[in-house]
Amino acid sequence: MTDDYTEYSTPELVRMLGARFKDYRLRADLTQKEVAETTGLSVLTIHRFENGTATNVSLGTFLLLLKAVGCINDLKELMPEQPESPYLYNDKNKKAQRVRHKKL
């Protein structure tokens, strides 16, 4: 599998995450029922996520699932903090709050 995920659709990416989650759940020696009890989700939701039929899982649900298998601290690898950049400051040395493009 390639490390370039730009060509995948969102449902394809969710399917891939579901399959990967199942592997993590099995390695954590947890049943779907145990994950359901821990997260407050239904066994059916977990089953559908793992087998790829639930392709619209909310971010909140995904975070609950990461917590259940002990992977929530891996978020720092998903979106690591960026170092300070001089490009984030305007002429008055104030940090930019948003991006605005000049009208042509």
CSV table of N, CA, C and O in Angstrom, one decimal, residues 19-32 35 50 69:
chain,number,residue,atom,x,y,z
A,19,ALA,N,-10.7,-1.1,8.9
A,19,ALA,CA,-9.9,-2.4,8.9
A,19,ALA,C,-8.7,-2.3,9.8
A,19,ALA,O,-8.4,-3.3,10.5
A,20,ARG,N,-8.1,-1.2,9.8
A,20,ARG,CA,-6.9,-1.0,10.7
A,20,ARG,C,-7.4,-1.0,12.2
A,20,ARG,O,-6.7,-1.5,13.0
A,21,PHE,N,-8.5,-0.3,12.4
A,21,PHE,CA,-9.0,-0.3,13.8
A,21,PHE,C,-9.3,-1.8,14.3
A,21,PHE,O,-9.0,-2.1,15.4
A,22,LYS,N,-9.9,-2.6,13.4
A,22,LYS,CA,-10.1,-4.0,13.8
A,22,LYS,C,-8.9,-4.7,14.3
A,22,LYS,O,-8.8,-5.4,15.3
A,23,ASP,N,-7.8,-4.5,13.5
A,23,ASP,CA,-6.5,-5.1,13.9
A,23,ASP,C,-6.0,-4.6,15.3
A,23,ASP,O,-5.6,-5.3,16.1
A,24,TYR,N,-6.2,-3.3,15.5
A,24,TYR,CA,-5.8,-2.7,16.8
A,24,TYR,C,-6.7,-3.3,17.9
A,24,TYR,O,-6.2,-3.6,19.0
A,25,ARG,N,-8.0,-3.4,17.7
A,25,ARG,CA,-8.9,-4.0,18.7
A,25,ARG,C,-8.5,-5.4,19.0
A,25,ARG,O,-8.5,-5.8,20.2
A,26,LEU,N,-8.2,-6.2,18.0
A,26,LEU,CA,-7.9,-7.6,18.2
A,26,LEU,C,-6.5,-7.7,19.0
A,26,LEU,O,-6.4,-8.5,19.9
A,27,ARG,N,-5.6,-6.8,18.6
A,27,ARG,CA,-4.3,-6.8,19.4
A,27,ARG,C,-4.5,-6.4,20.8
A,27,ARG,O,-3.7,-6.8,21.7
A,28,ALA,N,-5.5,-5.6,21.1
A,28,ALA,CA,-5.8,-5.1,22.4
A,28,ALA,C,-6.6,-6.2,23.2
A,28,ALA,O,-7.0,-6.0,24.4
A,29,ASP,N,-6.9,-7.3,22.5
A,29,ASP,CA,-7.7,-8.4,23.1
A,29,ASP,C,-9.0,-8.0,23.5
A,29,ASP,O,-9.5,-8.3,24.6
A,30,LEU,N,-9.7,-7.1,22.7
A,30,LEU,CA,-11.0,-6.7,23.0
A,30,LEU,C,-12.1,-7.2,22.0
A,30,LEU,O,-11.8,-7.3,20.8
A,31,THR,N,-13.2,-7.5,22.5
A,31,THR,CA,-14.3,-7.9,21.6
A,31,THR,C,-15.1,-6.6,21.2
A,31,THR,O,-14.9,-5.5,21.8
A,32,GLN,N,-15.9,-6.7,20.2
A,32,GLN,CA,-16.7,-5.6,19.7
A,32,GLN,C,-17.6,-5.2,20.9
A,32,GLN,O,-17.9,-4.0,21.1
A,35,VAL,N,-15.7,-3.1,23.4
A,35,VAL,CA,-15.5,-1.7,22.9
A,35,VAL,C,-16.8,-0.9,22.9
A,35,VAL,O,-16.8,0.3,23.3
A,50,GLU,N,-15.8,-1.5,11.1
A,50,GLU,CA,-14.7,-2.5,10.9
A,50,GLU,C,-14.8,-3.2,9.5
A,50,GLU,O,-13.8,-3.5,8.9
A,69,VAL,N,-9.1,1.5,22.3
A,69,VAL,CA,-8.0,0.6,22.0
A,69,VAL,C,-6.6,1.2,22.5
A,69,VAL,O,-5.6,0.7,22.2
